[in-house]
Amino acid sequence: MLIPNIEVFQERRETFLNKLDGKAAIIPGANLVRHHADCEYPFRQDSNFWYLTGFDEPDSVALFLSHRPRGERFILFVSPKDVISEVWNGFKWGLEGAEKEFKADKAHSINDLKDLLPNYLSGADELIFSIGKYPKIEKIVLEIFSQQLESSSRIGVGAKSIKSPEVYLNEMRLIKSDFEVNRMREAIQISAEAHELVRESISSKKNERQIQGLIEGFFLEKGARGPAYNSIVASGDNACILHYTSNNSKLKKEDLLLVDAGCSLHDYYNGDITRTIPIGGKFSKEQKIIYEIVLEAQKNAIKSAVKGSDSNRVHYVALEILVEGLKDIGLLRGNTEDIIDNGLYKHLYMHRTGHWLGLDVHDVGAYRMGDYEVPLKNGMILTVEPGIYISDRIPVPAGQPCIDEKWKGIGIRIEDDILVHDEHPDILSKSALKEISDIEF
Ligand code: GLY
Ligand code: MN
Ligand code: MN
């Protein structure tokens, strides 16, 4: 049983409670999810619940009561201790542990939530709860809310609205503290080392599944929980399937191997890295041409990921270079601006160039607010991951050139994790090599 760094969570709760200013937040944890028969998927805590509590057990609910005096503001509902259940399913902190180790002002059994919640919520101006995500808890919260609405219409006291916690938490989670940056560095470093291991071992591997085993075994060996998402190990044309996770094809020397994999640490911080390497050690002429275009796009997009820029600008820097490169080799034709404005490149590049990265792989936080692009700030972490995927799957748009057979089956993505840092983007995943001279053998 790991006790996380408790001061970090206390500090976050303090910030959250200050933002709440008279409101009461109900933040549920995750439940176990059935896989088959009576077996469950490995437990994965809800990211917002984790961010505020560091408590890693299923069936828990946290309350943040900014309308209450200090010492009554952080309440945890958890599974009570039960010797028999612990014999079957392992250690639980129980009410005492929730108070002593996790610093709840008061802990209760989760079985008492329905009875105790009305009293805790009374006196709050507004309720903070995420509608549509936690059906069991939502039923209880809505019942209390409707009673409060009724009483507020009669006696003028009680919450009159429900707002989403994301309004506060997304903004907090988007900027990583020094503590979080260090955790991210560790997750990304382990992930980068796994990619290096793939390249060093590729010549002795025969199947995509062996590469998956190598990567995920390495994550566990390094003390991570496991993969942050289903590892993508895609050889040849499989790489043109963006979320390919079957990972069961034979490796062919003349193909490329695209690996998109990252680990998740025990406190849920994640890496997300993609490398594409020649299985036989040398790029073919066509593979090399496409790789060089993607690499050029990626390096320039990374350069643009600095304070004051924004994620749309990063995307457009990559997009312009990809389109120009594809025009040069006859896979696109026309005016670059027209191609981009009309999406005439989307049969070859069909995703955005990156996303926020943190406790969630596609982490929370706004990219834009209507027409306003959210500017990059120090402490944000984003991925930069352009690619080119050449196959028959998406029809060539009218007016664009047919694809010569020699290009088909080439799928390349290069993905790094970037900490925004004044003028110089900090490439957290840089130890996973990507220059052609470094990855050919
Ligand atoms: N591995 C998921 C992504 O790159 O977004
Ligand atoms: Mn990504
Ligand atoms: Mn990825």
CSV table of C-alpha atoms and ligand atoms in Angstrom, one decimal:
chain,number,residue,atom,x,y,z
A,1,MET,CA,0.0,0.0,0.0
A,2,LEU,CA,1.5,3.2,-1.2
A,3,ILE,CA,0.8,6.4,0.6
A,4,PRO,CA,1.2,9.2,-1.9
A,5,ASN,CA,2.9,12.5,-1.0
A,6,ILE,CA,0.1,13.8,1.2
A,7,GLU,CA,1.1,17.6,1.2
A,8,VAL,CA,0.7,17.7,-2.6
A,9,PHE,CA,-3.0,16.7,-2.3
A,10,GLN,CA,-3.6,19.0,0.7
A,11,GLU,CA,-2.3,21.9,-1.3
A,12,ARG,CA,-4.6,21.1,-4.2
A,13,ARG,CA,-7.6,20.7,-1.9
A,14,GLU,CA,-6.8,24.1,-0.4
A,15,THR,CA,-6.8,25.7,-3.9
A,16,PHE,CA,-9.9,23.9,-5.0
A,17,LEU,CA,-11.8,24.9,-1.8
A,18,ASN,CA,-10.8,28.5,-2.2
A,19,LYS,CA,-12.2,28.5,-5.8
A,20,LEU,CA,-15.4,26.9,-4.5
A,21,ASP,CA,-16.2,29.9,-2.4
A,22,GLY,CA,-19.4,28.9,-0.7
A,23,LYS,CA,-20.2,25.9,-2.9
A,24,ALA,CA,-20.2,22.2,-2.1
A,25,ALA,CA,-18.5,19.7,-4.4
A,26,ILE,CA,-19.3,16.0,-4.6
A,27,ILE,CA,-16.4,14.1,-6.4
A,28,PRO,CA,-17.0,10.4,-6.8
A,29,GLY,CA,-14.1,7.9,-7.3
A,30,ALA,CA,-14.2,5.1,-9.8
A,31,ASN,CA,-15.8,1.7,-9.4
A,32,LEU,CA,-14.4,-1.7,-10.5
A,33,VAL,CA,-15.5,-2.6,-14.0
A,34,ARG,CA,-16.5,-6.2,-14.8
A,35,HIS,CA,-14.4,-7.8,-17.5
A,36,HIS,CA,-16.0,-11.3,-17.8
A,37,ALA,CA,-17.8,-13.6,-15.4
A,38,ASP,CA,-16.8,-12.5,-11.9
A,39,CYS,CA,-13.4,-11.0,-13.0
A,40,GLU,CA,-12.7,-7.3,-13.1
A,41,TYR,CA,-10.4,-5.0,-15.1
A,42,PRO,CA,-7.5,-3.7,-13.1
A,43,PHE,CA,-8.8,-0.8,-10.9
A,44,ARG,CA,-8.2,2.7,-12.4
A,45,GLN,CA,-9.1,5.6,-10.0
A,46,ASP,CA,-11.0,8.5,-11.4
A,47,SER,CA,-8.5,11.2,-12.3
A,48,ASN,CA,-10.3,14.1,-10.6
A,49,PHE,CA,-10.9,12.1,-7.4
A,50,TRP,CA,-7.2,11.0,-7.4
A,51,TYR,CA,-6.0,14.6,-8.1
A,52,LEU,CA,-7.7,15.8,-4.9
A,53,THR,CA,-7.3,12.8,-2.6
A,54,GLY,CA,-4.5,10.4,-3.6
A,55,PHE,CA,-6.9,7.7,-2.4
A,56,ASP,CA,-6.7,4.6,-4.6
A,57,GLU,CA,-9.7,2.5,-3.6
A,58,PRO,CA,-12.9,1.9,-5.5
A,59,ASP,CA,-16.4,2.9,-4.3
A,60,SER,CA,-15.3,6.1,-2.6
A,61,VAL,CA,-16.8,9.6,-2.7
A,62,ALA,CA,-15.1,12.9,-1.6
A,63,LEU,CA,-16.9,16.0,-0.4
A,64,PHE,CA,-15.4,19.5,-0.5
A,65,LEU,CA,-17.5,21.8,1.6
A,66,SER,CA,-16.3,25.4,1.2
A,67,HIS,CA,-19.4,26.6,3.1
A,68,ARG,CA,-18.2,24.8,6.3
A,69,PRO,CA,-15.6,26.0,8.8
A,70,ARG,CA,-12.0,24.7,8.5
A,71,GLY,CA,-11.7,21.2,9.9
A,72,GLU,CA,-15.1,20.2,8.4
A,73,ARG,CA,-14.4,20.7,4.7
A,74,PHE,CA,-12.9,17.5,3.4
A,75,ILE,CA,-15.1,14.4,3.9
A,76,LEU,CA,-14.4,11.0,2.6
A,77,PHE,CA,-16.9,8.2,2.2
A,78,VAL,CA,-15.0,4.9,1.8
A,79,SER,CA,-15.4,1.1,2.1
A,80,PRO,CA,-15.4,0.2,5.8
A,81,LYS,CA,-12.8,-2.3,7.0
A,82,ASP,CA,-14.0,-5.9,6.7
A,83,VAL,CA,-11.6,-8.7,7.5
A,84,ILE,CA,-13.2,-11.3,5.3
A,85,SER,CA,-13.4,-9.0,2.3
A,86,GLU,CA,-9.7,-8.2,2.9
A,87,VAL,CA,-8.8,-11.9,2.8
A,88,TRP,CA,-10.4,-12.2,-0.6
A,89,ASN,CA,-9.6,-8.8,-2.1
A,90,GLY,CA,-6.7,-7.3,-0.2
A,91,PHE,CA,-6.0,-4.4,2.2
A,92,LYS,CA,-8.4,-1.5,2.6
A,93,TRP,CA,-7.6,1.7,4.5
A,94,GLY,CA,-11.0,1.9,6.1
A,95,LEU,CA,-12.4,5.0,7.9
A,96,GLU,CA,-9.5,5.3,10.3
A,97,GLY,CA,-6.9,5.2,7.5
A,98,ALA,CA,-8.9,7.7,5.5
A,99,GLU,CA,-8.7,10.2,8.4
A,100,LYS,CA,-5.2,9.3,9.7
A,101,GLU,CA,-3.2,8.8,6.5
A,102,PHE,CA,-5.3,10.7,3.9
A,103,LYS,CA,-6.2,13.6,6.2
A,104,ALA,CA,-9.9,13.6,5.7
A,105,ASP,CA,-11.5,15.9,8.3
A,106,LYS,CA,-14.1,13.1,8.7
A,107,ALA,CA,-14.5,9.7,7.1
A,108,HIS,CA,-17.7,7.6,6.8
A,109,SER,CA,-18.7,4.3,5.4
A,110,ILE,CA,-19.8,4.6,1.8
A,111,ASN,CA,-23.0,2.8,2.9
A,112,ASP,CA,-24.0,5.9,4.8
A,113,LEU,CA,-23.7,8.3,1.9
A,114,LYS,CA,-27.4,8.6,1.1
A,115,ASP,CA,-28.3,9.3,4.8
A,116,LEU,CA,-25.5,11.8,5.6
A,117,LEU,CA,-25.2,13.7,2.3
A,118,PRO,CA,-28.2,16.0,2.7
A,119,ASN,CA,-26.9,17.4,6.0
A,120,TYR,CA,-23.4,18.0,4.6
A,121,LEU,CA,-24.8,19.8,1.5
A,122,SER,CA,-27.2,22.0,3.3
A,123,GLY,CA,-26.1,25.7,3.4
A,124,ALA,CA,-24.1,25.5,0.2
A,125,ASP,CA,-24.9,28.2,-2.5
A,126,GLU,CA,-24.5,25.8,-5.3
A,127,LEU,CA,-23.7,22.1,-5.9
A,128,ILE,CA,-20.7,21.0,-7.9
A,129,PHE,CA,-21.1,17.7,-9.5
A,130,SER,CA,-20.4,16.1,-12.9
A,131,ILE,CA,-23.7,15.2,-14.5
A,132,GLY,CA,-23.8,12.1,-16.6
A,133,LYS,CA,-20.7,10.3,-15.4
A,134,TYR,CA,-21.6,8.6,-12.1
A,135,PRO,CA,-25.2,7.3,-12.4
A,136,LYS,CA,-25.4,5.7,-8.9
A,137,ILE,CA,-24.2,8.8,-7.1
A,138,GLU,CA,-26.0,11.1,-9.5
A,139,LYS,CA,-29.4,9.7,-8.4
A,140,ILE,CA,-28.6,10.5,-4.8
A,141,VAL,CA,-27.3,14.0,-5.6
A,142,LEU,CA,-30.3,14.9,-7.8
A,143,GLU,CA,-32.8,13.8,-5.2
A,144,ILE,CA,-31.1,16.0,-2.6
A,145,PHE,CA,-30.9,18.9,-5.1
A,146,SER,CA,-34.6,18.6,-6.0
A,147,GLN,CA,-35.5,18.8,-2.3
A,148,GLN,CA,-33.2,21.8,-1.9
A,149,LEU,CA,-34.8,23.5,-4.9
A,150,GLU,CA,-38.2,23.0,-3.3
A,151,SER,CA,-37.2,24.4,0.1
A,152,SER,CA,-35.3,27.2,-1.5
A,153,SER,CA,-38.5,28.3,-3.3
A,154,ARG,CA,-40.3,28.3,0.0
A,155,ILE,CA,-37.7,29.6,2.5
A,156,GLY,CA,-35.0,31.0,0.3
A,157,VAL,CA,-32.3,28.7,1.5
A,158,GLY,CA,-30.6,25.9,-0.5
A,159,ALA,CA,-28.6,25.4,-3.7
A,160,LYS,CA,-30.3,26.6,-6.8
A,161,SER,CA,-28.0,25.2,-9.4
A,162,ILE,CA,-25.5,22.5,-10.2
A,163,LYS,CA,-22.2,23.2,-11.9
A,164,SER,CA,-19.5,20.9,-13.2
A,165,PRO,CA,-16.3,20.6,-11.2
A,166,GLU,CA,-14.4,20.6,-14.5
A,167,VAL,CA,-14.8,24.4,-14.6
A,168,TYR,CA,-12.3,24.5,-11.7
A,169,LEU,CA,-10.3,21.3,-12.0
A,170,ASN,CA,-9.5,21.4,-15.7
A,171,GLU,CA,-7.9,24.7,-15.3
A,172,MET,CA,-5.9,23.5,-12.3
A,173,ARG,CA,-4.8,20.2,-13.9
A,174,LEU,CA,-3.7,21.9,-17.2
A,175,ILE,CA,-0.8,23.7,-15.5
A,176,LYS,CA,1.5,21.1,-14.0
A,177,SER,CA,3.2,21.9,-10.7
A,178,ASP,CA,6.9,21.2,-10.2
A,179,PHE,CA,5.9,18.0,-8.4
A,180,GLU,CA,3.8,16.9,-11.4
A,181,VAL,CA,6.5,17.8,-13.9
A,182,ASN,CA,8.9,15.5,-12.1
A,183,ARG,CA,6.4,12.7,-12.1
A,184,MET,CA,5.8,13.3,-15.8
A,185,ARG,CA,9.5,13.3,-16.5
A,186,GLU,CA,9.7,9.9,-14.8
A,187,ALA,CA,6.8,8.4,-16.7
A,188,ILE,CA,8.1,9.7,-20.0
A,189,GLN,CA,11.7,8.6,-19.3
A,190,ILE,CA,10.6,5.0,-18.7
A,191,SER,CA,8.4,5.2,-21.9
A,192,ALA,CA,11.3,6.5,-23.9
A,193,GLU,CA,13.6,3.8,-22.6
A,194,ALA,CA,11.1,1.2,-23.7
A,195,HIS,CA,11.2,2.6,-27.3
A,196,GLU,CA,15.0,2.4,-27.2
A,197,LEU,CA,14.7,-1.2,-26.1
A,198,VAL,CA,12.4,-2.0,-29.0
A,199,ARG,CA,14.9,-0.6,-31.5
A,200,GLU,CA,17.8,-2.5,-29.9
A,201,SER,CA,15.9,-5.8,-29.9
A,202,ILE,CA,13.9,-5.6,-33.1
A,203,SER,CA,16.1,-7.8,-35.2
A,204,SER,CA,15.5,-10.8,-32.9
A,205,LYS,CA,11.6,-10.4,-32.9
A,206,LYS,CA,9.2,-12.1,-35.3
A,207,ASN,CA,5.8,-10.8,-34.3
A,208,GLU,CA,4.2,-7.5,-33.2
A,209,ARG,CA,3.0,-9.2,-30.0
A,210,GLN,CA,6.6,-9.9,-28.9
A,211,ILE,CA,7.3,-6.2,-29.1
A,212,GLN,CA,4.2,-5.4,-27.0
A,213,GLY,CA,5.4,-7.9,-24.4
A,214,LEU,CA,8.8,-6.4,-24.4
A,215,ILE,CA,7.5,-2.9,-23.9
A,216,GLU,CA,4.9,-3.7,-21.3
A,217,GLY,CA,7.2,-6.1,-19.4
A,218,PHE,CA,9.7,-3.2,-19.2
A,219,PHE,CA,7.1,-0.9,-17.8
A,220,LEU,CA,6.4,-3.3,-15.0
A,221,GLU,CA,10.0,-4.0,-14.4
A,222,LYS,CA,10.5,-0.2,-13.9
A,223,GLY,CA,7.8,-0.1,-11.3
A,224,ALA,CA,5.1,1.4,-13.5
A,225,ARG,CA,1.4,0.3,-13.2
A,226,GLY,CA,1.5,-0.8,-16.9
A,227,PRO,CA,0.7,0.8,-20.2
A,228,ALA,CA,-1.1,4.2,-20.1
A,229,TYR,CA,-3.3,3.1,-23.0
A,230,ASN,CA,-3.5,0.0,-25.2
A,231,SER,CA,-0.1,-0.1,-26.8
A,232,ILE,CA,-0.1,0.3,-30.6
A,233,VAL,CA,2.5,-2.0,-32.3
A,234,ALA,CA,1.8,-1.7,-36.0
A,235,SER,CA,3.9,-3.1,-38.8
A,236,GLY,CA,3.6,-2.2,-42.4
A,237,ASP,CA,0.1,-1.2,-43.5
A,238,ASN,CA,-1.3,-1.8,-40.0
A,239,ALA,CA,0.3,1.5,-39.1
A,240,CYS,CA,-2.3,3.2,-41.3
A,241,ILE,CA,-4.9,2.2,-38.7
A,242,LEU,CA,-4.6,4.9,-36.1
A,243,HIS,CA,-5.8,2.9,-33.1
A,244,TYR,CA,-4.5,-0.5,-34.2
A,245,THR,CA,-4.2,-2.7,-31.1
A,246,SER,CA,-4.5,-6.3,-32.4
A,247,ASN,CA,-0.7,-6.4,-32.4
A,248,ASN,CA,-0.6,-9.9,-33.8
A,249,SER,CA,1.0,-9.7,-37.3
A,250,LYS,CA,4.3,-11.1,-38.4
A,251,LEU,CA,7.2,-8.7,-38.7
A,252,LYS,CA,8.6,-8.3,-42.2
A,253,LYS,CA,12.1,-7.0,-42.8
A,254,GLU,CA,11.0,-4.6,-45.6
A,255,ASP,CA,8.3,-3.0,-43.5
A,256,LEU,CA,8.3,-0.1,-41.0
A,257,LEU,CA,7.2,-0.7,-37.4
A,258,LEU,CA,5.1,2.1,-35.7
A,259,VAL,CA,5.0,1.8,-31.9
A,260,ASP,CA,2.8,4.2,-30.0
A,261,ALA,CA,3.3,3.3,-26.3
A,262,GLY,CA,3.8,4.9,-22.9
A,263,CYS,CA,3.6,3.8,-19.3
A,264,SER,CA,1.4,4.9,-16.4
A,265,LEU,CA,3.1,5.3,-13.0
A,266,HIS,CA,1.5,4.1,-9.8
A,267,ASP,CA,0.2,7.7,-9.3
A,268,TYR,CA,-1.3,7.7,-12.8
A,269,TYR,CA,1.1,10.1,-14.6
A,270,ASN,CA,1.5,9.0,-18.2
A,271,GLY,CA,3.9,9.0,-21.1
A,272,ASP,CA,2.8,8.9,-24.7
A,273,ILE,CA,5.5,8.4,-27.3
A,274,THR,CA,5.5,7.2,-30.9
A,275,ARG,CA,8.5,6.0,-32.9
A,276,THR,CA,8.5,4.5,-36.4
A,277,ILE,CA,11.6,2.4,-37.3
A,278,PRO,CA,12.7,0.2,-40.2
A,279,ILE,CA,12.3,-3.5,-39.1
A,280,GLY,CA,15.2,-4.6,-41.2
A,281,GLY,CA,17.4,-1.7,-40.2
A,282,LYS,CA,17.3,0.4,-43.4
A,283,PHE,CA,14.5,2.6,-44.8
A,284,SER,CA,13.5,2.0,-48.4
A,285,LYS,CA,13.7,5.1,-50.7
A,286,GLU,CA,10.0,5.8,-50.4
A,287,GLN,CA,9.9,5.1,-46.6
A,288,LYS,CA,12.8,7.5,-46.1
A,289,ILE,CA,11.1,10.3,-48.1
A,290,ILE,CA,7.9,10.1,-46.0
A,291,TYR,CA,9.9,9.8,-42.7
A,292,GLU,CA,11.9,12.9,-43.6
A,293,ILE,CA,8.7,14.9,-44.2
A,294,VAL,CA,7.1,13.8,-40.9
A,295,LEU,CA,10.3,14.5,-39.0
A,296,GLU,CA,10.7,17.9,-40.5
A,297,ALA,CA,7.0,18.7,-39.7
A,298,GLN,CA,7.4,17.4,-36.1
A,299,LYS,CA,10.7,19.2,-35.3
A,300,ASN,CA,9.3,22.6,-36.6
A,301,ALA,CA,6.0,22.0,-34.7
A,302,ILE,CA,7.9,21.4,-31.5
A,303,LYS,CA,9.9,24.6,-32.0
A,304,SER,CA,6.6,26.5,-32.2
A,305,ALA,CA,5.3,25.0,-28.9
A,306,VAL,CA,6.5,27.8,-26.7
A,307,LYS,CA,4.9,30.2,-24.2
A,308,GLY,CA,2.4,32.5,-26.0
A,309,SER,CA,1.9,30.2,-29.0
A,310,ASP,CA,-1.2,27.9,-29.0
A,311,SER,CA,-2.0,24.3,-30.0
A,312,ASN,CA,-3.7,25.4,-33.2
A,313,ARG,CA,-0.5,27.2,-34.3
A,314,VAL,CA,1.5,24.0,-33.5
A,315,HIS,CA,-0.9,22.0,-35.6
A,316,TYR,CA,-0.7,24.4,-38.6
A,317,VAL,CA,3.1,24.5,-38.5
A,318,ALA,CA,3.1,20.7,-38.9
A,319,LEU,CA,0.3,20.7,-41.4
A,320,GLU,CA,1.9,23.2,-43.7
A,321,ILE,CA,5.1,21.2,-43.9
A,322,LEU,CA,3.3,17.9,-44.4
A,323,VAL,CA,1.2,19.4,-47.2
A,324,GLU,CA,4.3,21.0,-48.9
A,325,GLY,CA,6.2,17.7,-48.6
A,326,LEU,CA,3.3,15.7,-50.0
A,327,LYS,CA,3.0,18.2,-52.9
A,328,ASP,CA,6.7,17.8,-53.7
A,329,ILE,CA,6.4,14.1,-54.2
A,330,GLY,CA,3.1,14.3,-56.2
A,331,LEU,CA,0.7,13.0,-53.5
A,332,LEU,CA,-1.1,16.3,-53.2
A,333,ARG,CA,-1.6,19.1,-55.8
A,334,GLY,CA,-2.7,22.7,-55.7
A,335,ASN,CA,-2.4,25.7,-53.5
A,336,THR,CA,-1.3,24.8,-50.0
A,337,GLU,CA,-3.8,27.2,-48.4
A,338,ASP,CA,-6.7,25.7,-50.5
A,339,ILE,CA,-5.6,22.2,-49.6
A,340,ILE,CA,-5.6,23.0,-45.9
A,341,ASP,CA,-8.8,25.1,-45.9
A,342,ASN,CA,-10.7,22.4,-47.8
A,343,GLY,CA,-9.2,19.4,-45.9
A,344,LEU,CA,-7.9,17.9,-49.1
A,345,TYR,CA,-5.0,16.3,-47.2
A,346,LYS,CA,-7.2,14.3,-44.9
A,347,HIS,CA,-6.9,10.9,-46.7
A,348,LEU,CA,-3.2,11.1,-45.8
A,349,TYR,CA,-3.2,12.9,-42.4
A,350,MET,CA,-6.5,12.6,-40.5
A,351,HIS,CA,-5.8,13.7,-36.9
A,352,ARG,CA,-4.7,16.8,-35.0
A,353,THR,CA,-1.1,17.3,-34.2
A,354,GLY,CA,-1.3,16.8,-30.4
A,355,HIS,CA,-3.1,17.0,-27.1
A,356,TRP,CA,-2.6,17.8,-23.4
A,357,LEU,CA,-0.9,15.1,-21.4
A,358,GLY,CA,-1.1,14.4,-17.7
A,359,LEU,CA,-3.2,12.2,-15.4
A,360,ASP,CA,-5.3,11.4,-18.5
A,361,VAL,CA,-3.4,10.6,-21.7
A,362,HIS,CA,-5.7,13.0,-23.5
A,363,ASP,CA,-5.6,15.3,-20.5
A,364,VAL,CA,-8.3,17.8,-19.5
A,365,GLY,CA,-8.2,21.5,-20.3
A,366,ALA,CA,-9.5,23.7,-23.1
A,367,TYR,CA,-7.7,24.1,-26.3
A,368,ARG,CA,-9.9,27.0,-27.4
A,369,MET,CA,-12.9,29.0,-26.1
A,370,GLY,CA,-14.9,29.7,-29.2
A,371,ASP,CA,-12.6,31.7,-31.4
A,372,TYR,CA,-10.1,32.3,-28.7
A,373,GLU,CA,-7.1,30.0,-28.8
A,374,VAL,CA,-5.8,29.2,-25.3
A,375,PRO,CA,-2.2,30.4,-25.2
A,376,LEU,CA,0.5,28.0,-24.2
A,377,LYS,CA,1.9,28.7,-20.7
A,378,ASN,CA,4.9,27.4,-18.7
A,379,GLY,CA,3.9,24.2,-17.0
A,380,MET,CA,1.6,22.9,-19.7
A,381,ILE,CA,2.6,19.5,-21.2
A,382,LEU,CA,1.4,18.6,-24.7
A,383,THR,CA,2.2,15.9,-27.3
A,384,VAL,CA,3.4,16.8,-30.8
A,385,GLU,CA,2.6,13.9,-33.1
A,386,PRO,CA,2.2,14.5,-36.9
A,387,GLY,CA,2.0,11.6,-39.2
A,388,ILE,CA,1.4,10.4,-42.8
A,389,TYR,CA,-0.7,7.3,-43.5
A,390,ILE,CA,-0.8,6.1,-47.1
A,391,SER,CA,-3.5,3.5,-47.9
A,392,ASP,CA,-6.6,2.9,-50.0
A,393,ARG,CA,-8.9,3.2,-47.0
A,394,ILE,CA,-10.1,6.8,-47.5
A,395,PRO,CA,-10.9,7.8,-51.1
A,396,VAL,CA,-8.7,10.4,-52.7
A,397,PRO,CA,-10.6,13.7,-52.8
A,398,ALA,CA,-11.7,14.9,-56.3
A,399,GLY,CA,-8.9,16.8,-58.0
A,400,GLN,CA,-6.1,15.2,-56.0
A,401,PRO,CA,-3.6,12.7,-57.5
A,402,CYS,CA,-4.1,9.0,-57.4
A,403,ILE,CA,-1.7,7.2,-55.1
A,404,ASP,CA,1.1,5.2,-56.8
A,405,GLU,CA,1.4,1.7,-55.5
A,406,LYS,CA,5.0,2.3,-54.3
A,407,TRP,CA,3.7,4.6,-51.5
A,408,LYS,CA,1.0,2.3,-50.2
A,409,GLY,CA,1.4,0.6,-46.8
A,410,ILE,CA,3.6,3.3,-45.4
A,411,GLY,CA,2.3,4.7,-42.1
A,412,ILE,CA,4.6,7.0,-40.0
A,413,ARG,CA,4.0,9.0,-36.9
A,414,ILE,CA,6.5,10.6,-34.6
A,415,GLU,CA,5.3,11.7,-31.2
A,416,ASP,CA,7.1,13.5,-28.4
A,417,ASP,CA,6.0,15.0,-25.1
A,418,ILE,CA,6.8,18.6,-24.6
A,419,LEU,CA,6.9,20.8,-21.5
A,420,VAL,CA,6.1,24.4,-22.4
A,421,HIS,CA,9.0,26.4,-21.1
A,422,ASP,CA,9.6,30.0,-22.2
A,423,GLU,CA,11.5,30.2,-25.5
A,424,HIS,CA,12.7,26.6,-25.4
A,425,PRO,CA,10.3,23.7,-25.5
A,426,ASP,CA,11.6,21.0,-23.1
A,427,ILE,CA,11.3,17.7,-25.1
A,428,LEU,CA,10.7,15.3,-22.2
A,429,SER,CA,10.9,12.3,-24.5
A,430,LYS,CA,14.1,13.2,-26.3
A,431,SER,CA,16.1,10.1,-25.2
A,432,ALA,CA,13.9,8.1,-27.6
A,433,LEU,CA,16.0,8.6,-30.7
A,434,LYS,CA,14.4,9.6,-34.0
A,435,GLU,CA,17.0,10.9,-36.4
A,436,ILE,CA,17.5,8.5,-39.4
A,437,SER,CA,21.2,8.2,-38.7
A,438,ASP,CA,20.4,7.0,-35.2
A,439,ILE,CA,17.6,4.5,-36.0
A,440,GLU,CA,19.0,2.8,-39.0
A,441,PHE,CA,21.4,-0.1,-38.3
B,1,GLY,N1,-1.6,7.1,-27.9
B,1,GLY,C1,-2.7,8.0,-28.1
B,1,GLY,C2,-2.3,9.2,-28.7
B,1,GLY,O1,-1.2,9.4,-29.2
B,1,GLY,O2,-3.0,10.2,-28.7
B,2,MN,MN,-0.8,11.2,-28.2
B,3,MN,MN,0.4,8.2,-28.7
